[in-house]
Coordinates of C-alpha atoms in Angstrom, one line a residue:
X6 CA 87.0 37.6 131.2
X7 CA 90.4 36.8 132.7
X8 CA 91.9 40.0 134.3
X9 CA 95.4 41.2 133.3
X10 CA 97.1 39.7 136.3
X11 CA 95.6 36.3 135.4
X12 CA 96.7 36.6 131.8
X13 CA 100.2 37.5 132.9
X14 CA 100.4 34.3 135.0
X15 CA 99.0 32.3 132.2
X16 CA 101.7 33.6 129.9
X17 CA 104.3 32.0 132.3
X18 CA 102.9 28.6 131.6
X19 CA 104.3 26.8 128.5
X20 CA 101.6 25.5 126.2
X21 CA 102.0 21.9 125.4
X22 CA 101.6 22.8 121.8
X23 CA 104.5 25.3 121.8
X24 CA 107.8 23.4 121.7
X25 CA 110.0 25.9 123.6
X26 CA 111.2 25.9 127.2
X27 CA 110.0 28.5 129.8
X28 CA 112.7 30.3 131.8
X29 CA 110.7 30.4 135.0
X30 CA 108.3 27.4 134.6
X31 CA 109.6 24.6 132.4
X32 CA 106.8 22.8 130.6
X33 CA 105.9 19.7 132.7
X34 CA 106.3 16.4 130.9
X35 CA 102.7 15.4 131.5
X36 CA 103.2 12.0 130.1
X37 CA 105.8 11.2 132.7
X38 CA 104.7 13.2 135.7
X39 CA 104.3 9.9 137.5
X40 CA 103.9 6.4 136.2
X41 CA 101.0 6.2 138.7
X42 CA 98.9 8.5 136.5
X43 CA 100.3 8.4 132.9
X44 CA 102.6 5.8 131.6
X45 CA 105.7 6.9 129.8
X46 CA 105.1 7.0 126.0
X47 CA 108.4 5.2 125.2
X48 CA 107.1 2.0 126.9
X49 CA 106.1 -0.7 124.6
X50 CA 102.7 -1.3 126.1
X51 CA 101.9 2.4 126.9
X52 CA 98.1 3.0 126.9
X53 CA 96.8 4.6 123.7
X54 CA 96.0 8.0 125.3
X55 CA 99.4 8.4 127.1
X56 CA 100.3 12.1 127.3
X57 CA 96.8 13.4 126.9
X58 CA 95.7 15.8 129.6
X59 CA 92.1 16.1 130.7
X60 CA 90.6 18.6 133.1
X61 CA 87.5 17.0 134.6
X62 CA 84.7 19.1 136.3
X63 CA 82.1 16.3 136.2
X64 CA 80.3 14.7 139.0
X65 CA 78.2 11.5 139.8
X66 CA 78.1 9.1 136.9
X67 CA 77.8 10.1 133.2
X68 CA 80.8 12.5 133.2
X69 CA 83.0 10.5 135.5
X70 CA 82.3 7.3 133.6
X71 CA 83.4 9.2 130.4
X72 CA 86.6 10.5 131.9
X73 CA 87.4 7.2 133.6
X74 CA 87.5 5.5 130.2
X75 CA 90.0 8.2 129.0
X76 CA 92.0 7.6 132.2
X77 CA 92.0 3.9 131.7
X78 CA 93.4 4.5 128.2
X79 CA 96.3 6.4 129.7
X80 CA 95.1 10.1 129.9
X81 CA 96.2 12.2 132.9
X82 CA 92.8 13.2 134.2
X83 CA 92.7 15.9 136.8
X84 CA 89.4 15.9 138.7
X85 CA 88.5 19.4 140.0
X86 CA 86.2 19.2 143.0
X87 CA 84.6 21.6 145.5
X88 CA 86.6 22.0 148.7
X89 CA 85.4 19.9 151.7
X90 CA 82.5 18.4 149.8
X91 CA 83.7 17.0 146.5
X92 CA 81.7 14.8 144.1
X93 CA 78.3 14.0 145.7
X94 CA 78.9 10.3 145.1
X95 CA 81.8 10.3 147.6
X96 CA 79.1 10.5 150.2
X97 CA 76.9 7.6 148.9
X98 CA 77.8 4.9 151.3
X99 CA 75.7 1.9 152.0
X100 CA 75.4 0.2 155.4
X101 CA 77.8 -2.5 154.3
X102 CA 80.6 0.1 154.0
X103 CA 80.4 1.1 157.7
X104 CA 83.8 0.7 159.2
X105 CA 85.4 -0.4 156.0
X106 CA 87.2 2.9 155.2
X107 CA 90.2 4.2 157.1
X108 CA 90.6 7.3 154.9
X109 CA 90.0 10.8 156.1
X110 CA 87.4 12.7 154.1
X111 CA 84.5 11.5 151.9
X112 CA 84.9 8.3 149.9
X113 CA 82.6 5.5 148.9
X114 CA 82.7 2.4 146.7
X115 CA 80.3 4.0 144.3
X116 CA 82.8 6.8 143.8
X117 CA 85.7 4.4 143.3
X118 CA 83.7 2.6 140.6
X119 CA 84.0 5.6 138.1
X120 CA 87.0 7.6 139.3
X121 CA 90.0 5.3 139.3
X122 CA 93.2 6.4 137.5
X123 CA 92.4 10.1 138.2
X124 CA 94.0 12.8 140.4
X125 CA 91.8 15.1 142.5
X126 CA 92.4 18.8 143.2
X127 CA 90.0 21.1 145.1
X128 CA 89.2 24.6 143.9
X129 CA 86.5 27.0 145.0
X130 CA 85.7 28.3 141.5
X131 CA 83.7 31.2 142.8
X132 CA 87.0 32.8 143.8
X133 CA 89.3 34.6 141.4
X134 CA 92.5 32.8 142.4
X135 CA 90.8 29.5 141.9
X136 CA 89.8 30.6 138.4
X137 CA 93.4 31.6 137.7
X138 CA 94.5 28.0 138.6
X139 CA 91.8 26.5 136.4
X140 CA 92.9 28.7 133.5
X141 CA 96.4 27.5 134.0
X142 CA 95.3 23.9 133.9
X143 CA 93.4 24.6 130.7
X144 CA 96.3 26.4 129.1
X145 CA 98.2 23.0 129.0
X146 CA 95.1 20.7 128.6
X147 CA 93.8 18.8 125.6
X148 CA 90.3 18.2 126.9
X149 CA 87.9 20.0 129.4
X150 CA 84.8 18.1 130.5
X151 CA 81.9 19.6 132.6
X152 CA 78.4 18.6 133.4
X153 CA 76.9 21.7 134.8
X154 CA 73.4 23.0 133.9
X155 CA 73.9 24.9 130.6
X156 CA 74.9 28.5 131.2
X157 CA 76.4 27.9 134.6
X158 CA 80.0 27.5 133.4
X159 CA 79.7 30.8 131.4
X160 CA 78.2 32.5 134.6
X161 CA 81.3 31.3 136.6
X162 CA 83.7 32.5 133.9
X163 CA 84.9 29.3 132.3
X164 CA 82.5 28.7 129.4
X165 CA 83.8 27.5 126.0
X166 CA 84.3 31.0 124.6
X167 CA 86.4 32.0 127.6
X168 CA 88.6 28.9 127.7
X169 CA 89.0 28.7 123.9
X170 CA 90.7 32.1 124.0
X171 CA 93.2 30.7 126.5
X172 CA 93.7 27.5 124.5
X173 CA 92.3 27.5 121.0
X174 CA 93.1 23.8 120.6
X175 CA 91.0 22.8 123.6
X176 CA 88.3 20.2 123.1
X177 CA 85.5 21.4 125.5
X178 CA 82.9 18.7 126.3
X179 CA 79.6 19.5 128.0
X180 CA 77.2 17.0 129.4
X181 CA 73.7 18.1 130.5
X182 CA 70.2 16.8 131.0
X183 CA 68.6 18.1 127.9
X184 CA 71.2 19.9 125.9
X185 CA 72.1 23.6 125.7
X186 CA 69.1 24.7 123.7
X187 CA 65.3 24.1 123.8
X188 CA 62.6 24.7 126.4
X189 CA 64.1 22.3 128.9
X190 CA 67.7 23.3 128.6
X191 CA 68.0 24.8 132.1
X192 CA 66.4 21.8 133.8
X193 CA 68.5 19.5 135.9
X194 CA 69.0 16.1 134.4
X195 CA 69.1 12.7 136.1
X196 CA 69.3 9.1 134.7
X197 CA 65.8 8.0 135.9
X198 CA 64.1 11.2 134.6
X199 CA 65.8 10.8 131.2
X200 CA 64.7 7.1 131.1
X201 CA 61.2 8.2 131.9
X202 CA 60.9 11.2 129.5
X203 CA 62.8 9.4 126.8
X204 CA 60.5 6.4 126.6
X205 CA 62.8 3.8 128.2
X206 CA 60.6 3.2 131.2
X207 CA 57.5 3.0 129.1
X208 CA 58.9 -0.1 127.3
X209 CA 60.6 -1.7 130.4
X210 CA 58.7 -4.0 132.6
X211 CA 55.8 -6.4 132.2
X212 CA 52.4 -5.8 130.4
X213 CA 49.9 -4.2 132.8
X214 CA 52.6 -3.5 135.5
X215 CA 54.1 -0.2 136.3
X216 CA 57.1 1.1 134.2
X217 CA 60.5 0.0 135.5
X218 CA 63.9 1.7 135.7
X219 CA 66.8 -0.5 134.6
X220 CA 68.9 -1.8 137.5
X221 CA 71.9 0.4 136.6
X222 CA 72.2 3.9 135.2
X223 CA 72.0 2.9 131.6
X224 CA 71.3 6.4 130.3
X225 CA 74.1 8.0 132.3
X226 CA 76.6 5.4 131.2
X227 CA 75.5 5.4 127.6
X228 CA 76.0 9.2 127.6
X229 CA 79.5 8.8 129.0
X230 CA 80.3 6.3 126.3
X231 CA 78.9 8.6 123.6
X232 CA 80.9 11.5 125.0
X233 CA 84.2 9.6 125.3
X234 CA 83.9 8.6 121.6
X235 CA 83.0 12.2 120.6
X236 CA 86.1 13.5 122.5
X237 CA 88.3 11.2 120.6
X238 CA 86.7 12.2 117.3
X239 CA 87.2 15.9 118.2
X240 CA 90.9 15.2 118.9
X241 CA 91.2 13.5 115.5
X242 CA 89.6 16.6 113.9
X243 CA 92.0 18.8 115.8
X244 CA 95.0 16.8 114.5
X245 CA 93.8 17.7 111.0
X246 CA 92.7 21.3 111.5
X247 CA 94.7 22.5 114.5
X248 CA 91.5 23.7 116.2
X249 CA 89.6 22.5 119.2
X250 CA 85.8 22.7 119.4
X251 CA 82.8 22.5 121.7
X252 CA 80.9 19.2 121.8
X253 CA 77.7 18.7 123.7
X254 CA 75.8 15.6 124.8
X255 CA 72.7 15.2 127.0
X256 CA 70.9 12.4 128.8
X257 CA 67.7 13.0 127.0
X258 CA 69.2 12.9 123.5
X259 CA 71.1 9.8 124.4
X260 CA 68.0 8.0 125.5
X261 CA 66.1 9.0 122.4
X262 CA 69.0 7.6 120.3
X263 CA 68.8 4.3 122.2
X264 CA 65.2 3.7 121.2
X265 CA 66.6 2.4 117.8
X266 CA 64.0 -0.1 116.4
X267 CA 61.2 1.0 118.7
X268 CA 61.7 4.6 117.8
X269 CA 62.0 3.9 114.0
X270 CA 58.8 1.9 114.2
X271 CA 57.0 4.8 115.8
X272 CA 58.4 7.4 113.4
X273 CA 57.6 5.5 110.3
X274 CA 54.7 3.2 111.1
X275 CA 53.0 4.9 114.1
X276 CA 53.5 1.8 116.2
X277 CA 53.7 2.5 119.9
X278 CA 56.2 0.6 122.0
X279 CA 54.9 -1.8 124.6
X280 CA 56.2 -3.4 127.8
X281 CA 56.9 -7.1 127.0
X282 CA 58.8 -8.2 130.0
X283 CA 62.0 -9.9 129.0
X284 CA 60.7 -10.9 125.6
X285 CA 61.8 -9.4 122.3
X286 CA 59.1 -7.3 120.6
X287 CA 60.0 -8.6 117.1
X288 CA 61.2 -12.2 117.8
X289 CA 59.6 -15.3 119.3
X290 CA 60.6 -17.4 121.2
X291 CA 63.1 -15.1 122.8
X292 CA 62.5 -14.8 126.6
X293 CA 63.4 -15.8 130.1
X294 CA 61.9 -19.1 131.2
X295 CA 61.6 -20.7 134.7
X296 CA 63.7 -23.9 135.0
X297 CA 63.4 -26.7 137.5
X298 CA 64.3 -25.5 141.0
X299 CA 63.1 -22.0 140.4
X300 CA 66.1 -20.7 138.5
X301 CA 65.6 -18.6 135.4
X302 CA 67.0 -19.5 132.0
X303 CA 67.3 -17.2 128.9
X304 CA 67.1 -18.5 125.4
X305 CA 66.2 -17.1 122.0
X306 CA 65.8 -18.2 118.4
X307 CA 66.6 -15.3 116.1
X308 CA 65.8 -17.0 112.8
X309 CA 64.2 -20.1 111.3
X310 CA 67.4 -22.1 111.5
X311 CA 67.7 -21.4 115.2
X312 CA 64.1 -22.1 115.7
X313 CA 64.5 -25.5 114.2
X314 CA 67.5 -26.2 116.5
X315 CA 65.5 -25.1 119.5
X316 CA 62.7 -27.4 118.6
X317 CA 65.2 -30.3 118.2
X318 CA 66.8 -29.6 121.6
X319 CA 63.4 -29.3 123.3
X320 CA 62.3 -32.6 121.8
X321 CA 59.3 -31.0 120.0
X322 CA 59.9 -31.2 116.3
X323 CA 56.2 -31.2 115.8
X324 CA 56.2 -27.4 116.6
X325 CA 57.9 -26.9 113.2
X326 CA 54.7 -28.0 111.4
X327 CA 52.3 -26.3 113.7
X328 CA 50.5 -23.5 111.7
X329 CA 50.5 -21.3 114.7
X330 CA 54.3 -21.1 114.7
X331 CA 55.3 -21.6 111.0
X332 CA 57.0 -18.2 110.6
X333 CA 58.5 -15.7 113.1
X334 CA 55.8 -13.2 112.3
X335 CA 53.1 -15.7 113.2
X336 CA 55.0 -16.8 116.3
X337 CA 55.1 -13.2 117.5
X338 CA 51.3 -13.1 117.1
X339 CA 51.0 -16.3 119.1
X340 CA 53.7 -15.5 121.5
X341 CA 51.8 -16.4 124.7
X342 CA 50.9 -19.8 123.5
X343 CA 54.4 -20.7 122.3
X344 CA 56.0 -19.3 125.4
X345 CA 53.7 -21.4 127.5
X346 CA 54.8 -24.5 125.7
X347 CA 58.5 -23.7 125.9
X348 CA 58.2 -22.8 129.5
X349 CA 56.6 -26.1 130.4
X350 CA 59.5 -27.9 128.8
X351 CA 62.1 -25.7 130.4
X352 CA 60.6 -26.5 133.8
X353 CA 61.5 -30.2 133.4
X354 CA 65.3 -29.6 133.8
X355 CA 67.6 -27.4 135.9
X356 CA 69.5 -24.5 134.4
X357 CA 72.7 -26.5 134.6
X358 CA 71.1 -29.4 132.7
X359 CA 69.8 -27.0 130.0
X360 CA 73.2 -25.4 129.7
X361 CA 74.6 -28.9 128.9
X362 CA 71.7 -29.7 126.6
X363 CA 72.2 -26.6 124.5
X364 CA 76.0 -26.6 124.5
X365 CA 77.3 -26.5 120.9
X366 CA 73.9 -25.9 119.4
X367 CA 74.6 -22.5 118.1
X368 CA 71.7 -21.0 120.1
X369 CA 72.4 -18.1 122.4
X370 CA 71.4 -19.2 125.9
X371 CA 72.4 -18.7 129.5
X372 CA 71.4 -18.6 133.2
X373 CA 70.0 -15.5 134.7
X374 CA 72.8 -15.0 137.2
X375 CA 72.9 -13.1 140.4
X376 CA 75.7 -10.6 140.7
X377 CA 77.7 -13.2 142.7
X378 CA 77.2 -15.8 140.0
X379 CA 78.0 -13.3 137.3
X380 CA 81.4 -12.6 138.9
X381 CA 82.0 -16.3 139.2
X382 CA 81.5 -16.9 135.5
X383 CA 84.5 -18.6 133.9
X384 CA 84.8 -15.7 131.4
X385 CA 85.6 -13.3 134.2
X386 CA 89.0 -14.8 134.9
X387 CA 89.6 -15.7 131.3
X388 CA 89.1 -12.1 130.1
X389 CA 90.6 -10.3 133.1
X390 CA 87.3 -8.6 134.2
X391 CA 88.3 -8.2 137.8
X392 CA 91.5 -6.4 138.9
X393 CA 92.7 -5.9 142.4
X394 CA 94.6 -2.9 143.6
X395 CA 96.4 -2.7 147.0
X396 CA 94.8 0.2 148.9
X397 CA 95.8 1.1 152.4
X398 CA 92.8 3.3 153.0
X399 CA 90.4 0.3 153.3
X400 CA 90.2 -2.2 156.1
X401 CA 90.8 -5.2 153.7
X402 CA 94.0 -3.5 152.2
X403 CA 92.7 -3.9 148.7
X404 CA 89.9 -2.8 146.3
X405 CA 88.6 -5.0 143.5
X406 CA 87.8 -3.2 140.3
X407 CA 85.7 -4.2 137.3
X408 CA 88.2 -4.7 134.5
X409 CA 88.3 -2.9 131.2
X410 CA 85.9 -4.5 128.6
X411 CA 87.9 -3.4 125.6
X412 CA 91.3 -5.0 125.0
X413 CA 94.1 -3.6 122.9
X414 CA 96.6 -6.0 121.3
X415 CA 99.5 -3.4 121.6
X416 CA 98.6 -0.2 123.5
X417 CA 96.9 -1.8 126.5
X418 CA 94.9 0.2 129.0
X419 CA 95.8 -0.1 132.6
X420 CA 94.1 0.2 136.1
X421 CA 97.0 2.0 137.7
X422 CA 95.7 3.8 140.8
X423 CA 92.7 3.8 143.1
X424 CA 90.1 6.6 143.0
X425 CA 91.7 9.7 144.7
X426 CA 90.9 11.1 148.1
X427 CA 89.3 14.5 148.0
X428 CA 92.0 17.1 147.1
X429 CA 94.7 14.5 147.4
X430 CA 96.8 15.9 144.6
X431 CA 96.1 19.6 144.9
X432 CA 99.6 20.6 146.1
X433 CA 101.2 18.2 143.6
X434 CA 99.4 19.7 140.6
X435 CA 100.0 23.2 141.7
X436 CA 103.7 22.5 142.0
X437 CA 103.7 21.1 138.5
X438 CA 102.1 24.3 137.3
X439 CA 104.9 26.4 138.8
X440 CA 103.4 27.6 142.0
X441 CA 105.7 28.1 145.0
X442 CA 105.2 26.5 148.4
X443 CA 104.2 29.8 149.9
X444 CA 101.6 30.5 147.3
X445 CA 100.2 27.0 147.7
X446 CA 99.9 27.4 151.5
X447 CA 98.3 30.9 151.1
X448 CA 95.6 29.4 148.8
X449 CA 94.9 26.7 151.3
X450 CA 94.6 29.3 154.1
X451 CA 92.3 31.5 152.0
X452 CA 90.2 28.4 151.2
X453 CA 90.8 28.8 147.5
X454 CA 91.7 25.1 147.5

């Protein structure tokens, strides 16, 4: 519980939901604190979440990915980090980064990938004064996001029940490994473990080979996507009811939900999922084939019309009459034979030649690109999927960011600022909250911040 002194300080902050000025601490205009962090709402192209304030206690990937989406859409996201250490991913530097950074303190390209458009403050939340600052932030916040092991936030004094007393309209979002209830609730959660326990690894890889983790943190990122949508839904609910609420998401539940057709087949038919490489378990042909020169080419026929087109483009119309391949169900049964035939034909031309041969056919097809080739794809420039920010803290003077995949016709999202240095905005945020310079300096000396 907040002590009386803490509550007295909180009463000096003006809630963003109460439209009256404070004598000592005027309510900050969070939408216009700085155009670097939140575009002014009267601008024609202001991002859709302009004016929304988010307090972010998440680390690594799932939570930061969620809050970065909110930040890209215009929210003022204040990332609260542990003094001197910060988010673990700040320290995840590869050899290629050696000598690239001119910044003091921990920073990495991994961290920059999911923390742009945010501000960073440091607080030692085991100290009472730090909790007082956190409570002050929450008093004026719309959203609070954390990814601690369930029960830890309550232990430290900032669980949902505590914070909802300070701000009944707060949307409190919790991300964990397994959810707040159940026998594994207190276990730490990681992307690879969720992929393993949730069945994804079992169905990823080639028959007879060991299970494989996807090349990126799919479970983490999907959880972040789920949570960002849930936060927006909770804000819509608040607009109707005037009340906030506690929403929870977990890596395990996310992965189970992503099983989709594989999961439904097990639940209703008892069919166990299998590793089928790059093929589709329910469609054939639908796979990756080796082309001339050793490059790989992906192509699939999702229905009978597309299968006919594929046979035409392959120059094998006879396959349409072959009883082994008459229907999709039969083709799936004879997948190995059909894939062998298709692969022999694909090997006769290069990927570029097949791209030309299938152009305009209506068939989904494409090269299996390296990361370099992917970022040189013509759609990258056409759709603005790389954006460059000037950044003095790196040797090159700039950082290239992956662009936003969702485009708005009116209220456009923006990549406004680089990922913050550790505690870069601590003093700035404290001033906005009404703290005096002497108080800010004292908190620094006492290692509260």
